[in-house]
Amino acid sequence: MKYILAITTLAAIAAGACNKDITVKGQSDINTINACEKFQGDIVIDGVDGLGALSIDNVEEITGDIVIQNMYDLQTVSLGQLTKAGSFKVLNNTNVYKVDIPNLKTVGDFQIIINPNLKELTYKNMTSVDNFQIITSYVSTIGAFTASKVKNIEVLSNLQLSQLDFHNVKETTGYINIANNGKNANVTFSSLTTVGGNVSFADATVLDISKLSSIADDFSLYTNSFKNLTIGALSDAQ
């Protein structure tokens, strides 16, 4: 089996398959991608029928975007060796219940949007990310988030998610929007000092923004249930 994989890998490299954009039409395209350790291009998997499990477990880096969307038969997604991607997007997949990306650390856009049956989202330690969005899922936990500076953070309509821990984030250059997550949501931004856009927190039972001192745009709190809130020496907000 190892010899077959080695031959496939050499063939893929020789044909330049690891150095161009690909739109996946079926399993043969996935096999081609799996022959690459570094994929230099975009990978789009859009509306492929009959694919229940997606496994791309040999690729360690994708220099472009990987987009998995409109996959109505798909149930599981695994990119077990992926550490770095231009962006990682899982969008509008009705039956996906598991996304496994345990080694992903560096990514541009991280978007997990409209996957209503997604229960398991596995990543261990995200150290660098620009846009972070988890919207409309069934996840009850999210992984460690150690990036100290990001662009935007948006976590919406994840009704089983009660612990939102972003205690390492010190600054965003864009917005923060947290709303309509689990009952008794505990939201922690205990190191956050500066937000470069809007800030909106809703439906939280506990909110820690105790060091927040600068907000470039609007600051909104609504339908929260906490009784006490400590904010830093806030000097700029609208």
Coordinates of C-alpha atoms in Angstrom, one line a residue:
M1 CA 0.0 0.0 0.0
K2 CA 2.9 2.3 0.8
Y3 CA 4.4 1.7 -2.6
I4 CA 1.1 2.5 -4.3
L5 CA 0.8 5.8 -2.4
A6 CA 4.4 6.7 -3.2
I7 CA 3.8 6.1 -6.9
T8 CA 0.6 8.1 -6.8
T9 CA 2.4 10.9 -5.0
L10 CA 5.1 11.0 -7.6
A11 CA 2.6 10.9 -10.4
A12 CA 0.6 13.8 -8.9
I13 CA 3.7 15.9 -8.5
A14 CA 4.9 15.1 -12.0
A15 CA 1.6 16.2 -13.4
G16 CA 1.6 19.4 -11.4
A17 CA -1.6 18.3 -9.6
C18 CA -0.4 19.8 -6.3
N19 CA 0.1 23.2 -7.8
K20 CA -3.3 24.3 -9.3
D21 CA -6.8 25.0 -8.2
I22 CA -9.2 22.0 -8.2
T23 CA -13.0 21.6 -8.2
V24 CA -13.7 18.2 -6.8
K25 CA -16.1 16.1 -8.9
G26 CA -15.7 12.8 -7.1
Q27 CA -13.4 10.4 -5.2
S28 CA -10.7 10.3 -7.9
D29 CA -10.1 14.1 -7.4
I30 CA -9.9 13.5 -3.6
N31 CA -7.3 10.8 -4.2
T32 CA -5.3 13.2 -6.3
I33 CA -5.3 15.8 -3.5
N34 CA -4.4 13.2 -0.9
A35 CA -1.2 12.5 -2.9
C36 CA 0.1 16.0 -2.0
E37 CA 1.6 17.0 1.3
K38 CA 1.5 20.7 0.3
F39 CA -1.3 21.8 -2.0
Q40 CA -0.7 25.1 -3.7
G41 CA -4.1 26.3 -4.9
D42 CA -7.8 26.4 -4.0
I43 CA -9.8 23.2 -3.3
V44 CA -13.6 23.6 -3.9
I45 CA -15.9 20.7 -3.0
D46 CA -19.4 21.9 -3.9
G47 CA -22.6 19.8 -4.2
V48 CA -20.9 16.5 -4.9
D49 CA -23.6 13.8 -4.6
G50 CA -23.1 10.4 -2.9
L51 CA -20.1 11.4 -0.8
G52 CA -20.8 10.5 2.8
A53 CA -17.3 10.8 4.2
L54 CA -14.6 13.2 3.1
S55 CA -11.0 12.3 4.2
I56 CA -8.0 14.4 3.1
D57 CA -5.5 13.1 5.7
N58 CA -2.2 13.4 3.9
V59 CA -2.2 17.2 3.1
E60 CA -0.3 19.3 5.7
E61 CA -0.7 22.7 4.1
I62 CA -3.1 24.3 1.6
T63 CA -1.8 27.7 0.4
G64 CA -5.2 28.7 -1.0
D65 CA -8.8 28.1 0.3
I66 CA -10.5 24.9 1.0
V67 CA -14.3 25.2 0.6
I68 CA -16.7 22.4 1.5
Q69 CA -20.3 23.5 0.7
N70 CA -23.8 22.4 -0.3
M71 CA -22.9 18.7 0.5
Y72 CA -26.2 17.2 1.4
D73 CA -25.0 13.6 1.6
L74 CA -21.8 14.4 3.5
Q75 CA -21.6 13.4 7.2
T76 CA -18.0 13.5 8.3
V77 CA -15.0 15.7 7.3
S78 CA -11.4 14.8 8.2
L79 CA -8.2 16.7 7.5
G80 CA -6.1 15.0 10.1
Q81 CA -2.6 16.4 9.1
L82 CA -3.6 19.9 8.0
T83 CA -1.7 22.5 10.0
K84 CA -2.0 25.6 7.7
A85 CA -4.6 26.9 5.2
G86 CA -5.3 30.1 3.4
S87 CA -8.9 29.7 4.5
F88 CA -11.0 26.8 5.8
K89 CA -14.7 27.1 5.0
V90 CA -17.5 24.5 5.7
L91 CA -20.7 26.1 4.5
N92 CA -24.3 24.9 4.3
N93 CA -24.0 21.2 4.7
T94 CA -27.2 19.8 6.1
N95 CA -26.1 16.4 7.5
V96 CA -22.4 17.0 8.5
Y97 CA -22.1 16.0 12.1
K98 CA -18.3 15.8 12.5
V99 CA -15.4 18.0 11.3
D100 CA -12.0 16.8 12.5
I101 CA -9.0 19.2 12.0
P102 CA -7.0 18.4 15.1
N103 CA -3.7 20.0 13.9
L104 CA -4.9 23.2 12.2
K105 CA -3.1 26.1 13.8
T106 CA -2.8 28.8 11.1
V107 CA -5.6 29.9 8.9
G108 CA -6.9 33.1 7.2
D109 CA -10.7 32.8 7.2
F110 CA -12.1 30.1 9.5
Q111 CA -15.8 29.8 8.6
I112 CA -18.1 27.1 9.9
I113 CA -21.5 28.4 8.8
I114 CA -25.0 26.8 8.6
N115 CA -24.2 23.2 9.5
P116 CA -27.2 22.6 11.7
N117 CA -26.3 19.0 12.7
L118 CA -22.6 19.6 13.4
K119 CA -21.9 18.2 16.9
E120 CA -18.2 17.6 16.8
L121 CA -15.8 20.3 15.7
T122 CA -12.2 19.2 16.7
Y123 CA -9.3 21.5 16.7
K124 CA -6.7 21.7 19.5
N125 CA -4.9 25.0 19.4
M126 CA -5.6 27.8 16.8
T127 CA -2.6 30.2 17.1
S128 CA -3.2 32.4 14.1
V129 CA -6.5 33.4 12.4
D130 CA -7.9 36.4 10.6
N131 CA -11.7 35.9 10.5
F132 CA -13.2 33.4 12.9
Q133 CA -16.9 32.5 12.4
I134 CA -19.0 29.7 13.8
I135 CA -22.7 30.2 12.9
T136 CA -25.7 27.9 13.2
S137 CA -24.3 24.6 14.4
Y138 CA -25.0 22.1 17.2
V139 CA -21.5 22.1 18.7
S140 CA -21.3 22.1 22.5
T141 CA -17.6 22.9 22.7
I142 CA -14.9 24.7 20.7
G143 CA -11.2 24.2 20.7
A144 CA -8.4 26.2 22.3
F145 CA -8.0 29.7 20.8
T146 CA -4.5 31.1 21.5
A147 CA -4.3 33.8 18.9
S148 CA -3.8 37.2 20.6
K149 CA -4.7 39.4 17.6
V150 CA -7.4 38.6 15.1
K151 CA -9.6 40.6 12.6
N152 CA -13.1 39.5 13.3
I153 CA -14.8 37.1 15.7
E154 CA -18.4 36.0 15.2
V155 CA -20.2 33.2 17.1
L156 CA -23.9 33.1 16.5
S157 CA -26.8 30.7 16.9
N158 CA -25.0 27.7 18.4
L159 CA -27.7 26.6 20.8
Q160 CA -25.6 24.0 22.6
L161 CA -22.5 26.1 23.1
S162 CA -22.3 27.5 26.6
Q163 CA -18.5 28.1 27.0
L164 CA -17.0 30.7 24.7
D165 CA -13.4 31.2 25.9
F166 CA -11.3 33.7 24.0
H167 CA -9.2 34.7 27.0
N168 CA -6.0 34.9 24.9
V169 CA -7.4 37.5 22.5
K170 CA -6.0 41.0 23.2
E171 CA -7.0 42.9 20.1
T172 CA -9.3 42.7 17.1
T173 CA -8.8 45.0 14.1
G174 CA -12.5 44.4 13.1
Y175 CA -15.7 43.5 14.9
I176 CA -16.9 41.0 17.6
N177 CA -20.4 39.6 17.5
I178 CA -21.6 37.0 20.0
A179 CA -25.3 36.2 20.2
N180 CA -27.9 33.5 20.5
N181 CA -25.7 30.7 21.8
G182 CA -26.4 28.2 24.5
K183 CA -28.4 28.7 27.7
N184 CA -26.3 30.2 30.4
A185 CA -23.5 31.2 28.0
N186 CA -20.3 32.1 29.6
V187 CA -18.3 34.5 27.4
T188 CA -14.7 35.2 28.3
F189 CA -12.5 38.0 26.7
S190 CA -10.5 38.6 29.8
S191 CA -7.4 39.9 28.0
L192 CA -9.2 42.0 25.4
T193 CA -8.2 45.7 25.4
T194 CA -8.8 47.0 21.9
V195 CA -11.5 46.4 19.2
G196 CA -11.1 48.0 15.8
G197 CA -14.8 47.8 14.9
N198 CA -18.2 47.1 16.4
V199 CA -18.7 45.1 19.6
S200 CA -22.0 43.3 20.3
F201 CA -22.7 40.8 23.1
A202 CA -26.1 39.2 23.5
D203 CA -27.7 36.4 25.4
A204 CA -24.8 35.9 27.8
T205 CA -25.1 34.9 31.5
V206 CA -21.5 35.7 32.3
L207 CA -19.4 38.2 30.3
D208 CA -15.7 39.1 31.1
I209 CA -14.4 42.1 29.2
S210 CA -12.7 43.5 32.3
K211 CA -9.7 45.0 30.4
L212 CA -11.5 46.5 27.4
S213 CA -10.4 50.1 27.0
S214 CA -10.9 51.0 23.3
I215 CA -13.7 50.4 20.8
A216 CA -13.5 52.1 17.4
D217 CA -17.2 51.8 16.6
D218 CA -20.6 50.9 18.3
F219 CA -20.8 49.0 21.6
S220 CA -24.0 47.0 22.1
L221 CA -25.2 44.8 25.0
Y222 CA -28.7 43.3 24.7
T223 CA -30.8 40.5 26.1
N224 CA -28.1 39.4 28.5
S225 CA -28.8 38.1 32.0
F226 CA -25.6 38.9 33.9
K227 CA -26.1 41.1 37.0
N228 CA -22.6 42.5 37.2
L229 CA -20.2 43.7 34.5
T230 CA -16.7 45.1 34.9
I231 CA -15.2 47.0 32.0
G232 CA -11.7 48.5 31.9
A233 CA -11.0 52.2 31.6
L234 CA -13.1 52.5 28.5
S235 CA -12.0 55.7 26.7
D236 CA -13.4 55.3 23.2
A237 CA -16.8 53.9 22.2
Q238 CA -20.0 55.0 20.5

